[in-house]
Amino acid sequence: MRIRIVGAGAMGRGIAQWAAVAGHTVELCDVRTEAVTAAVDFVGSMLERAVQKGRMPAGDSAAALERLVPLGDPWAPGPEVELVVEAVREDLDTKAEVFGKLEQVLPESTVFATNTSSLSVTRIAASLRDPGRLAGLHFFNPVPLMRIVEVVPGAATRPGIPPVLTALVESCGHRAVTVADTPGFLVNHAGRGLVTEALALLEESVADAAGIDRIARDVLGLRMGPFELMDLTGLDVTAAVIDSIWEGFRHEDRLRPSFLTPNRVTAGLHGRKTGQGWFAHGPDAPAPAPEPPVTGDAGRPVFVAGGADGDELRTALSDAGATVESGTGPSGSALVLVPVWGTTVAAAVASLGLPATRTFGVDPLPSAGRRRVLAVTPASGPSAARDARAVLARPADGAEPFAVSVVRDTAGSVAQRLLASVVSVAASIAERSLATPADIDLAVTTGLGYPVGPLAWGDRVGAVRMLELQRALHAATGDPRHRPTRWLTERAQLGLPLTETGTSPDTCAEPVTAPGP
């Protein structure tokens, strides 16, 4: 295939490298000639590096570079061009102008694709004489390494075009997901679940940014915590995406932005690119503060309240050699540990008549690493809290001690709220039929690096238990951001997995048989 790429910046040159390596002839062009020269040099250096590292034979590298054709004029006639990929700046008028000019010089059969990450594909196409020839083809940076591409049909896109683009993407070694033309498409939309809830936790002073990140990594198994991720992406970019998706979905509560971001963006606290974000960056940045050492009495007796979650904690602490009291209530000196699922420690103190100064919450969510989470209330005694942390840090079978995060009491604690939000946003995407469950999970694991897709993650916990969590969060807080989705509620009630598309009215229609002669 002969592909013309308009725009030789970071995305354009990455797409050019990807397509040329896959065997396509690539015309790379830009209104700035020097940008094309720099892009070709950059692709050449990347291919040379691949050869040096043994990832590509020298002959394949040379052949790919030969297929990369610098083009001085983006509007040059191209009778053999089958596909155009536009990768210019993220501005509706600019993109519409580019395609308007291309429409004048390229065959009617040439498919147009825009690499927009935030603009409406339908609106870009609307300025064309033939809007049906244009679709979204959203790559992620760096293109050769981020092996996921969103195929986005606009409202007028011809039905035959998305399958062609999907086949092209997958023949070049990337995965393609088909996504509705909605704000944020799929990956950026699904990613709001983590960062918006992390910001809400910070707003409420449940934990600081570093503490939330530790729990996200060590309990949920994420590669990066949400605040590390925002510093990497740039808070200016993240905040703009959060705001645009929230506004695009007409102020959907589940996607609500935080009041924390506007002032930080104005102050230039964008993250790595400015040297200061949620954390300090650069060669002169101070080292991250270590977690406080465990100093309490690990031998203090404990009483564990609760049902099945309590049984699991009792067994784990007993195996670690802790003194775990039995019976219907704690002794006068025992610490009280309450596994909380969507509820607060304060509510347990009130409903069960527990001693407020020595009762603490423990998150029963299985940890991906050796970290436990202890929740304290305003009534917690400091000495008792130190002892509870020491008891929870006790290892079993000669293993390393557990790290123990101490957080402020909140419904569901930190990891549960992050997970509930991730699953809820993904379920709302599925509920609206913006993408299939399989594509949602594929896009999130590939594009965001989550250890498992959000819907499959919900299935690991169990649809019934996830529904219990979200109902408890909603009841405890009254915040509509926590309301369960219909997708989750129905599947919990019907015994279906969250990854199941299920029967829809369309699947019930009888096939139409053509009349005979």
Short mmCIF file of C-alpha atoms in Angstrom, two decimals:
data_model
loop_
_atom_site.label_atom_id
_atom_site.label_comp_id
_atom_site.label_asym_id
_atom_site.label_seq_id
_atom_site.Cartn_x
_atom_site.Cartn_y
_atom_site.Cartn_z
CA MET A 1 0.00 0.00 0.00
CA ARG A 2 1.14 3.55 -0.68
CA ILE A 3 0.44 5.75 2.35
CA ARG A 4 0.83 9.50 2.62
CA ILE A 5 1.46 10.89 6.09
CA VAL A 6 0.85 14.60 6.52
CA GLY A 7 2.67 15.99 9.54
CA ALA A 8 6.26 15.07 10.39
CA GLY A 9 6.20 15.67 14.14
CA ALA A 10 6.53 13.03 16.83
CA MET A 11 3.37 11.18 15.84
CA GLY A 12 3.85 11.48 12.07
CA ARG A 13 7.39 10.15 12.09
CA GLY A 14 6.38 7.32 14.42
CA ILE A 15 3.56 6.27 12.11
CA ALA A 16 5.92 6.54 9.15
CA GLN A 17 8.45 4.24 10.81
CA TRP A 18 5.74 1.74 11.75
CA ALA A 19 4.27 1.58 8.24
CA ALA A 20 7.62 1.49 6.42
CA VAL A 21 8.95 -1.34 8.58
CA ALA A 22 5.74 -3.28 7.85
CA GLY A 23 6.46 -3.11 4.12
CA HIS A 24 4.41 -0.11 2.93
CA THR A 25 5.64 2.75 0.82
CA VAL A 26 5.32 5.90 2.88
CA GLU A 27 5.23 9.47 1.60
CA LEU A 28 6.16 11.67 4.57
CA CYS A 29 5.36 15.34 4.15
CA ASP A 30 4.92 18.55 6.08
CA VAL A 31 4.49 22.22 5.23
CA ARG A 32 7.94 22.68 6.81
CA THR A 33 10.58 20.99 4.68
CA GLU A 34 13.08 20.96 7.54
CA ALA A 35 10.59 18.94 9.63
CA VAL A 36 10.53 16.21 6.97
CA THR A 37 14.33 16.08 6.84
CA ALA A 38 14.56 15.84 10.61
CA ALA A 39 11.88 13.14 10.71
CA VAL A 40 13.63 10.98 8.10
CA ASP A 41 16.90 11.33 10.02
CA PHE A 42 15.12 10.36 13.23
CA VAL A 43 13.53 7.27 11.69
CA GLY A 44 16.94 6.30 10.27
CA SER A 45 18.51 6.58 13.73
CA MET A 46 15.74 4.46 15.26
CA LEU A 47 16.20 1.76 12.65
CA GLU A 48 19.97 1.81 13.13
CA ARG A 49 19.49 1.45 16.88
CA ALA A 50 17.23 -1.56 16.26
CA VAL A 51 19.97 -3.15 14.15
CA GLN A 52 22.61 -2.50 16.80
CA LYS A 53 20.42 -4.10 19.47
CA GLY A 54 19.77 -7.14 17.32
CA ARG A 55 16.06 -6.48 16.90
CA MET A 56 16.22 -6.04 13.12
CA PRO A 57 18.51 -7.33 10.36
CA ALA A 58 20.52 -4.61 8.62
CA GLY A 59 18.93 -5.49 5.28
CA ASP A 60 15.42 -5.02 6.64
CA SER A 61 16.41 -1.66 8.10
CA ALA A 62 17.84 -0.44 4.79
CA ALA A 63 14.75 -1.64 2.90
CA ALA A 64 12.40 0.14 5.31
CA LEU A 65 14.34 3.38 4.94
CA GLU A 66 14.15 3.09 1.15
CA ARG A 67 10.36 2.82 1.40
CA LEU A 68 10.26 6.14 3.27
CA VAL A 69 9.84 8.84 0.63
CA PRO A 70 10.34 12.48 1.69
CA LEU A 71 7.75 14.64 -0.03
CA GLY A 72 8.24 18.39 -0.19
CA ASP A 73 4.65 19.26 -1.05
CA PRO A 74 1.82 17.75 1.02
CA TRP A 75 -0.63 18.76 -1.72
CA ALA A 76 1.19 17.08 -4.58
CA PRO A 77 -0.96 14.87 -6.84
CA GLY A 78 -0.80 11.23 -5.79
CA PRO A 79 -2.74 8.94 -8.10
CA GLU A 80 -1.32 5.85 -6.38
CA VAL A 81 -1.94 6.95 -2.79
CA GLU A 82 -4.42 4.57 -1.15
CA LEU A 83 -4.44 6.01 2.36
CA VAL A 84 -3.68 9.38 3.93
CA VAL A 85 -2.93 9.61 7.65
CA GLU A 86 -3.09 13.17 8.98
CA ALA A 87 -0.95 13.91 12.05
CA VAL A 88 -0.92 17.71 12.27
CA ARG A 89 -1.62 19.82 15.36
CA GLU A 90 -4.77 19.16 17.37
CA ASP A 91 -6.96 21.91 15.90
CA LEU A 92 -10.25 21.35 14.10
CA ASP A 93 -9.84 24.11 11.51
CA THR A 94 -6.28 23.04 10.68
CA LYS A 95 -7.26 19.42 10.17
CA ALA A 96 -10.29 20.36 8.07
CA GLU A 97 -8.09 22.58 5.88
CA VAL A 98 -5.57 19.76 5.37
CA PHE A 99 -8.22 17.30 4.22
CA GLY A 100 -9.92 19.92 2.07
CA LYS A 101 -6.69 20.45 0.14
CA LEU A 102 -5.99 16.72 -0.11
CA GLU A 103 -9.47 16.16 -1.49
CA GLN A 104 -8.52 18.38 -4.43
CA VAL A 105 -5.43 16.38 -5.45
CA LEU A 106 -5.97 12.74 -4.47
CA PRO A 107 -8.27 10.13 -6.06
CA GLU A 108 -11.79 9.67 -4.73
CA SER A 109 -10.78 6.14 -3.78
CA THR A 110 -8.11 7.35 -1.31
CA VAL A 111 -9.15 6.71 2.28
CA PHE A 112 -8.60 9.59 4.70
CA ALA A 113 -7.65 8.94 8.34
CA THR A 114 -7.09 11.45 11.13
CA ASN A 115 -4.84 10.74 14.09
CA THR A 116 -6.84 13.06 16.33
CA SER A 117 -6.83 12.15 20.01
CA SER A 118 -9.60 14.47 21.18
CA LEU A 119 -11.52 16.04 18.29
CA SER A 120 -14.70 14.69 16.78
CA VAL A 121 -14.02 12.61 13.67
CA THR A 122 -17.50 13.49 12.43
CA ARG A 123 -16.80 17.23 12.70
CA ILE A 124 -13.49 16.92 10.87
CA ALA A 125 -15.18 14.98 8.06
CA ALA A 126 -18.11 17.38 7.82
CA SER A 127 -16.13 19.92 5.80
CA LEU A 128 -15.38 17.41 3.00
CA ARG A 129 -17.38 16.95 -0.17
CA ASP A 130 -17.35 13.25 0.68
CA PRO A 131 -17.32 12.85 4.47
CA GLY A 132 -17.81 9.12 4.09
CA ARG A 133 -14.17 8.59 3.12
CA LEU A 134 -12.76 9.72 6.49
CA ALA A 135 -12.30 7.82 9.76
CA GLY A 136 -10.18 8.15 12.86
CA LEU A 137 -6.96 6.16 13.19
CA HIS A 138 -5.67 7.09 16.63
CA PHE A 139 -2.12 5.95 17.40
CA PHE A 140 -0.33 6.36 20.73
CA ASN A 141 3.16 7.71 21.35
CA PRO A 142 5.68 6.20 20.78
CA VAL A 143 3.93 4.55 17.86
CA PRO A 144 6.33 1.62 17.27
CA LEU A 145 6.12 0.58 20.93
CA MET A 146 2.47 1.33 21.78
CA ARG A 147 0.91 -1.59 19.97
CA ILE A 148 -2.69 -0.43 20.03
CA VAL A 149 -4.62 1.73 17.53
CA GLU A 150 -8.18 3.03 17.87
CA VAL A 151 -10.24 2.82 14.68
CA VAL A 152 -12.94 5.47 14.95
CA PRO A 153 -15.74 5.64 12.35
CA GLY A 154 -17.48 8.99 12.17
CA ALA A 155 -21.23 9.32 11.78
CA ALA A 156 -20.89 9.43 7.97
CA THR A 157 -17.97 7.01 7.51
CA ARG A 158 -18.71 4.33 4.92
CA PRO A 159 -19.16 0.90 6.56
CA GLY A 160 -16.40 -0.69 4.49
CA ILE A 161 -13.64 1.63 5.71
CA PRO A 162 -13.19 0.56 9.39
CA PRO A 163 -12.59 -3.11 8.45
CA VAL A 164 -9.95 -2.01 5.92
CA LEU A 165 -8.17 0.09 8.54
CA THR A 166 -8.41 -2.69 11.11
CA ALA A 167 -6.87 -5.18 8.67
CA LEU A 168 -4.05 -2.73 7.89
CA VAL A 169 -3.25 -2.11 11.54
CA GLU A 170 -3.18 -5.78 12.44
CA SER A 171 -1.16 -6.75 9.36
CA CYS A 172 1.47 -4.28 10.60
CA GLY A 173 1.73 -5.99 13.99
CA HIS A 174 -0.44 -3.71 16.14
CA ARG A 175 -3.84 -4.44 17.68
CA ALA A 176 -6.90 -2.51 16.54
CA VAL A 177 -10.03 -1.71 18.51
CA THR A 178 -13.14 -0.15 16.99
CA VAL A 179 -14.45 2.76 19.02
CA ALA A 180 -17.43 5.10 18.77
CA ASP A 181 -16.75 8.74 17.90
CA THR A 182 -17.21 10.05 21.44
CA PRO A 183 -15.09 12.27 23.71
CA GLY A 184 -11.83 10.57 24.60
CA PHE A 185 -12.61 7.62 22.32
CA LEU A 186 -11.73 4.49 24.37
CA VAL A 187 -8.30 4.55 26.03
CA ASN A 188 -8.46 8.13 27.27
CA HIS A 189 -12.06 7.67 28.40
CA ALA A 190 -11.33 4.43 30.28
CA GLY A 191 -8.24 5.98 31.88
CA ARG A 192 -10.34 8.60 33.64
CA GLY A 193 -11.52 6.03 36.17
CA LEU A 194 -8.11 5.84 37.85
CA VAL A 195 -6.98 9.46 37.84
CA THR A 196 -10.28 11.12 38.71
CA GLU A 197 -10.76 8.86 41.74
CA ALA A 198 -7.14 9.34 42.80
CA LEU A 199 -7.66 13.10 42.71
CA ALA A 200 -10.89 12.73 44.71
CA LEU A 201 -9.01 10.74 47.37
CA LEU A 202 -6.37 13.47 47.54
CA GLU A 203 -9.07 16.16 47.79
CA GLU A 204 -10.47 14.35 50.83
CA SER A 205 -7.01 14.02 52.46
CA VAL A 206 -7.39 10.24 52.62
CA ALA A 207 -3.68 9.93 51.79
CA ASP A 208 -1.02 11.99 50.07
CA ALA A 209 -0.04 11.50 46.42
CA ALA A 210 2.90 9.21 47.23
CA GLY A 211 0.75 7.10 49.55
CA ILE A 212 -1.99 6.67 46.95
CA ASP A 213 0.61 5.69 44.35
CA ARG A 214 2.12 3.05 46.67
CA ILE A 215 -1.28 1.44 47.19
CA ALA A 216 -2.07 1.57 43.46
CA ARG A 217 1.20 -0.20 42.66
CA ASP A 218 1.48 -2.67 45.52
CA VAL A 219 -2.17 -3.58 46.12
CA LEU A 220 -3.68 -3.20 42.64
CA GLY A 221 -0.52 -4.17 40.76
CA LEU A 222 -0.36 -1.12 38.48
CA ARG A 223 3.01 -0.33 36.90
CA MET A 224 2.70 3.33 37.85
CA GLY A 225 0.62 5.12 40.41
CA PRO A 226 -1.90 7.68 39.15
CA PHE A 227 0.16 10.68 40.29
CA GLU A 228 3.36 9.27 38.76
CA LEU A 229 1.37 8.80 35.56
CA MET A 230 0.08 12.38 35.60
CA ASP A 231 3.64 13.67 36.08
CA LEU A 232 4.79 11.56 33.13
CA THR A 233 1.96 12.63 30.82
CA GLY A 234 1.93 16.23 32.00
CA LEU A 235 -0.79 17.63 34.24
CA ASP A 236 -1.64 20.26 31.62
CA VAL A 237 -2.45 17.47 29.17
CA THR A 238 -4.20 15.28 31.75
CA ALA A 239 -6.37 18.11 33.06
CA ALA A 240 -7.41 19.12 29.54
CA VAL A 241 -8.41 15.54 28.73
CA ILE A 242 -10.36 15.18 32.00
CA ASP A 243 -12.23 18.43 31.37
CA SER A 244 -13.01 17.71 27.71
CA ILE A 245 -14.36 14.21 28.41
CA TRP A 246 -16.45 15.43 31.35
CA GLU A 247 -17.89 18.27 29.26
CA GLY A 248 -18.39 15.99 26.25
CA PHE A 249 -20.45 13.56 28.32
CA ARG A 250 -22.56 16.43 29.67
CA HIS A 251 -21.03 16.55 33.14
CA GLU A 252 -21.36 12.86 33.92
CA ASP A 253 -20.67 12.51 37.66
CA ARG A 254 -18.48 9.46 37.18
CA LEU A 255 -16.03 11.63 35.19
CA ARG A 256 -16.11 14.70 37.44
CA PRO A 257 -12.86 16.74 37.45
CA SER A 258 -11.03 17.86 40.57
CA PHE A 259 -10.71 21.39 41.88
CA LEU A 260 -7.02 20.63 42.50
CA THR A 261 -5.83 20.73 38.90
CA PRO A 262 -6.53 24.24 37.52
CA ASN A 263 -4.27 26.12 39.94
CA ARG A 264 -1.49 23.57 39.59
CA VAL A 265 -1.64 23.84 35.81
CA THR A 266 -1.56 27.66 36.02
CA ALA A 267 1.44 27.44 38.36
CA GLY A 268 3.36 25.29 35.86
CA LEU A 269 3.36 22.20 38.08
CA HIS A 270 3.03 19.94 35.05
CA GLY A 271 5.36 17.13 36.04
CA ARG A 272 8.59 15.89 34.50
CA LYS A 273 8.65 18.41 31.66
CA THR A 274 8.67 21.37 34.10
CA GLY A 275 10.71 19.69 36.84
CA GLN A 276 7.93 19.84 39.40
CA GLY A 277 4.53 18.21 39.51
CA TRP A 278 3.07 16.07 42.22
CA PHE A 279 6.71 15.12 42.78
CA ALA A 280 10.06 16.81 42.13
CA HIS A 281 12.03 15.73 39.04
CA GLY A 282 15.46 16.32 37.59
CA PRO A 283 19.06 15.72 38.70
CA ASP A 284 18.77 18.09 41.67
CA ALA A 285 15.43 16.80 42.90
CA PRO A 286 15.45 15.44 46.45
CA ALA A 287 14.96 11.72 46.90
CA PRO A 288 11.40 10.64 47.73
CA ALA A 289 10.72 10.57 51.44
CA PRO A 290 10.82 7.01 52.82
CA GLU A 291 7.85 5.49 54.57
CA PRO A 292 7.90 5.87 58.35
CA PRO A 293 9.48 2.90 60.13
CA VAL A 294 7.28 0.42 61.97
CA THR A 295 7.74 1.16 65.69
CA GLY A 296 4.69 -0.26 67.46
CA ASP A 297 4.19 -3.37 69.59
CA ALA A 298 3.65 -6.29 67.21
CA GLY A 299 2.78 -8.53 70.16
CA ARG A 300 -0.33 -6.66 71.23
CA PRO A 301 -3.46 -8.87 71.06
CA VAL A 302 -6.00 -8.19 68.35
CA PHE A 303 -9.67 -8.93 67.87
CA VAL A 304 -10.87 -9.20 64.26
CA ALA A 305 -14.49 -8.31 63.56
CA GLY A 306 -16.41 -9.30 60.44
CA GLY A 307 -17.55 -12.38 58.53
CA ALA A 308 -15.67 -14.12 55.74
CA ASP A 309 -13.23 -11.25 55.30
CA GLY A 310 -12.60 -11.37 59.04
CA ASP A 311 -11.92 -15.12 58.89
CA GLU A 312 -9.25 -14.61 56.23
CA LEU A 313 -7.53 -11.89 58.26
CA ARG A 314 -7.70 -13.95 61.47
CA THR A 315 -6.04 -16.88 59.72
CA ALA A 316 -3.33 -14.71 58.13
CA LEU A 317 -2.47 -12.99 61.41
CA SER A 318 -2.50 -16.27 63.34
CA ASP A 319 -0.15 -17.81 60.78
CA ALA A 320 2.15 -14.84 61.34
CA GLY A 321 2.25 -15.53 65.09
CA ALA A 322 -0.02 -12.69 66.21
CA THR A 323 -2.18 -13.10 69.30
CA VAL A 324 -5.70 -13.21 67.84
CA GLU A 325 -8.53 -13.20 70.36
CA SER A 326 -11.64 -15.29 69.85
CA GLY A 327 -15.11 -14.79 71.25
CA THR A 328 -17.85 -12.26 70.67
CA GLY A 329 -15.92 -9.13 71.59
CA PRO A 330 -12.46 -7.72 72.33
CA SER A 331 -10.73 -7.67 75.67
CA GLY A 332 -9.97 -4.38 77.34
CA SER A 333 -6.47 -4.11 75.82
CA ALA A 334 -6.96 -5.68 72.40
CA LEU A 335 -6.75 -3.79 69.14
CA VAL A 336 -9.87 -4.19 66.98
CA LEU A 337 -9.39 -4.70 63.23
CA VAL A 338 -12.41 -4.40 60.95
CA PRO A 339 -12.20 -5.50 57.31
CA VAL A 340 -14.28 -2.85 55.52
CA TRP A 341 -15.86 -3.40 52.09
CA GLY A 342 -17.31 -0.16 50.77
CA THR A 343 -18.04 1.09 54.28
CA THR A 344 -16.20 3.08 56.95
CA VAL A 345 -14.57 2.16 60.23
CA ALA A 346 -16.62 4.88 61.92
CA ALA A 347 -19.84 3.17 60.83
CA ALA A 348 -18.61 -0.15 62.24
CA VAL A 349 -17.70 1.50 65.54
CA ALA A 350 -21.20 2.95 65.80
CA SER A 351 -23.15 -0.12 64.68
CA LEU A 352 -21.14 -2.74 66.59
CA GLY A 353 -20.38 -0.72 69.71
CA LEU A 354 -16.60 -1.05 69.28
CA PRO A 355 -14.03 0.98 71.26
CA ALA A 356 -13.33 3.99 69.03
CA THR A 357 -9.76 4.70 70.21
CA ARG A 358 -8.44 1.25 69.30
CA THR A 359 -10.58 0.21 66.32
CA PHE A 360 -9.07 0.35 62.84
CA GLY A 361 -10.02 -0.62 59.32
CA VAL A 362 -8.18 -3.11 57.12
CA ASP A 363 -8.72 -3.37 53.38
CA PRO A 364 -9.59 -7.02 52.59
CA LEU A 365 -8.88 -6.60 48.86
CA PRO A 366 -6.22 -9.19 47.94
CA SER A 367 -2.88 -7.43 47.48
CA ALA A 368 -0.75 -7.80 44.36
CA GLY A 369 2.31 -7.27 46.57
CA ARG A 370 3.29 -7.32 50.22
CA ARG A 371 1.32 -4.29 51.37
CA ARG A 372 -1.62 -3.92 53.70
CA VAL A 373 -3.73 -0.80 54.27
CA LEU A 374 -4.73 0.39 57.74
CA ALA A 375 -7.47 3.02 58.11
CA VAL A 376 -7.55 5.36 61.12
CA THR A 377 -10.41 7.54 62.32
CA PRO A 378 -10.27 10.91 64.12
CA ALA A 379 -10.84 8.99 67.38
CA SER A 380 -7.93 6.57 66.90
CA GLY A 381 -5.27 6.62 69.59
CA PRO A 382 -1.79 7.28 68.10
CA SER A 383 -0.11 4.57 70.19
CA ALA A 384 -2.80 2.05 69.28
CA ALA A 385 -2.41 2.96 65.60
CA ARG A 386 1.34 2.32 65.77
CA ASP A 387 0.69 -1.06 67.39
CA ALA A 388 -1.92 -1.99 64.77
CA ARG A 389 0.55 -1.14 62.02
CA ALA A 390 3.17 -3.35 63.64
CA VAL A 391 0.75 -6.27 63.95
CA LEU A 392 -0.25 -6.00 60.28
CA ALA A 393 3.41 -5.85 59.22
CA ARG A 394 4.11 -9.29 60.72
CA PRO A 395 5.13 -11.81 58.03
CA ALA A 396 4.44 -15.52 57.92
CA ASP A 397 6.76 -18.39 57.02
CA GLY A 398 9.94 -16.33 57.12
CA ALA A 399 8.78 -13.94 54.39
CA GLU A 400 9.59 -10.24 54.29
CA PRO A 401 7.41 -8.07 56.54
CA PHE A 402 4.39 -6.43 54.98
CA ALA A 403 4.55 -2.74 54.18
CA VAL A 404 1.60 -1.06 55.87
CA SER A 405 0.07 2.15 54.52
CA VAL A 406 -1.88 4.25 57.01
CA VAL A 407 -4.78 6.18 55.47
CA ARG A 408 -7.68 8.27 56.69
CA ASP A 409 -10.94 6.41 57.16
CA THR A 410 -13.07 6.58 54.01
CA ALA A 411 -15.78 4.38 52.58
CA GLY A 412 -14.03 1.53 50.81
CA SER A 413 -10.47 2.69 51.55
CA VAL A 414 -8.08 3.64 48.74
CA ALA A 415 -7.63 0.51 46.62
CA GLN A 416 -11.33 -0.36 46.63
CA ARG A 417 -12.31 3.11 45.48
CA LEU A 418 -9.71 3.13 42.71
CA LEU A 419 -10.77 -0.31 41.50
CA ALA A 420 -14.48 0.48 41.74
CA SER A 421 -13.99 3.60 39.62
CA VAL A 422 -11.88 1.81 37.00
CA VAL A 423 -14.49 -0.95 36.65
CA SER A 424 -17.41 1.51 36.73
CA VAL A 425 -16.07 3.74 33.93
CA ALA A 426 -15.33 0.70 31.77
CA ALA A 427 -18.80 -0.70 32.45
CA SER A 428 -20.39 2.61 31.44
CA ILE A 429 -18.45 2.46 28.15
CA ALA A 430 -19.78 -1.05 27.52
CA GLU A 431 -23.29 -0.05 28.60
CA ARG A 432 -23.36 2.72 25.99
CA SER A 433 -22.05 0.29 23.31
CA LEU A 434 -19.10 2.61 22.67
CA ALA A 435 -16.85 -0.45 22.36
CA THR A 436 -17.15 -4.18 22.94
CA PRO A 437 -16.09 -5.65 26.30
CA ALA A 438 -13.22 -7.46 24.60
CA ASP A 439 -11.98 -4.26 22.94
CA ILE A 440 -12.28 -2.31 26.21
CA ASP A 441 -10.08 -4.78 28.05
CA LEU A 442 -7.63 -5.10 25.15
CA ALA A 443 -7.27 -1.34 24.77
CA VAL A 444 -6.75 -0.72 28.49
CA THR A 445 -4.19 -3.47 29.03
CA THR A 446 -2.27 -2.54 25.88
CA GLY A 447 -2.67 1.23 25.98
CA LEU A 448 -2.54 1.86 29.73
CA GLY A 449 -0.54 -1.12 30.94
CA TYR A 450 -3.04 -2.30 33.55
CA PRO A 451 -2.35 -5.83 34.82
CA VAL A 452 -5.78 -6.97 33.59
CA GLY A 453 -8.62 -5.37 31.66
CA PRO A 454 -11.10 -3.49 33.87
CA LEU A 455 -14.06 -5.73 33.09
CA ALA A 456 -12.01 -8.89 33.56
CA TRP A 457 -10.70 -7.33 36.78
CA GLY A 458 -14.26 -6.90 37.99
CA ASP A 459 -14.91 -10.55 37.14
CA ARG A 460 -11.92 -11.60 39.25
CA VAL A 461 -13.50 -9.90 42.25
CA GLY A 462 -16.93 -11.11 41.17
CA ALA A 463 -19.86 -9.15 39.79
CA VAL A 464 -21.94 -9.67 42.95
CA ARG A 465 -19.15 -8.49 45.22
CA MET A 466 -18.38 -5.52 42.95
CA LEU A 467 -22.06 -4.54 43.06
CA GLU A 468 -22.01 -4.81 46.85
CA LEU A 469 -18.95 -2.52 46.91
CA GLN A 470 -20.45 0.12 44.66
CA ARG A 471 -23.80 0.11 46.42
CA ALA A 472 -22.02 0.52 49.76
CA LEU A 473 -19.90 3.38 48.44
CA HIS A 474 -22.96 5.10 47.03
CA ALA A 475 -24.95 4.64 50.25
CA ALA A 476 -22.08 5.79 52.49
CA THR A 477 -21.20 8.90 50.52
CA GLY A 478 -24.38 9.86 48.67
CA ASP A 479 -22.08 10.79 45.77
CA PRO A 480 -23.58 9.83 42.38
CA ARG A 481 -20.08 9.15 41.06
CA HIS A 482 -20.30 5.81 42.92
CA ARG A 483 -23.72 4.71 41.67
CA PRO A 484 -23.63 1.22 40.13
CA THR A 485 -23.98 0.95 36.37
CA ARG A 486 -26.80 -1.00 34.79
CA TRP A 487 -24.13 -3.16 33.14
CA LEU A 488 -22.81 -4.32 36.52
CA THR A 489 -26.20 -4.54 38.24
CA GLU A 490 -27.78 -6.74 35.56
CA ARG A 491 -24.84 -9.08 35.31
CA ALA A 492 -24.63 -9.50 39.07
CA GLN A 493 -28.36 -10.28 39.20
CA LEU A 494 -28.24 -12.67 36.24
CA GLY A 495 -25.02 -14.47 37.13
CA LEU A 496 -23.22 -13.22 34.01
CA PRO A 497 -19.59 -12.06 33.78
CA LEU A 498 -18.87 -8.38 33.13
CA THR A 499 -17.00 -9.40 29.99
CA GLU A 500 -20.16 -10.95 28.51
CA THR A 501 -21.85 -8.86 25.83
CA GLY A 502 -25.12 -10.70 26.35
CA THR A 503 -28.28 -10.82 24.29
CA SER A 504 -29.52 -7.59 22.75
CA PRO A 505 -32.68 -6.87 20.73
CA ASP A 506 -30.61 -7.02 17.53
CA THR A 507 -29.57 -10.61 18.18
CA CYS A 508 -33.19 -11.68 18.54
CA ALA A 509 -34.23 -10.58 15.06
CA GLU A 510 -34.98 -13.35 12.59
CA PRO A 511 -32.65 -13.37 9.59
CA VAL A 512 -34.21 -11.88 6.50
CA THR A 513 -34.48 -14.33 3.62
CA ALA A 514 -34.43 -12.91 0.13
CA PRO A 515 -37.57 -13.72 -1.83
CA GLY A 516 -37.29 -16.40 -4.45
CA PRO A 517 -37.59 -15.80 -8.20
#
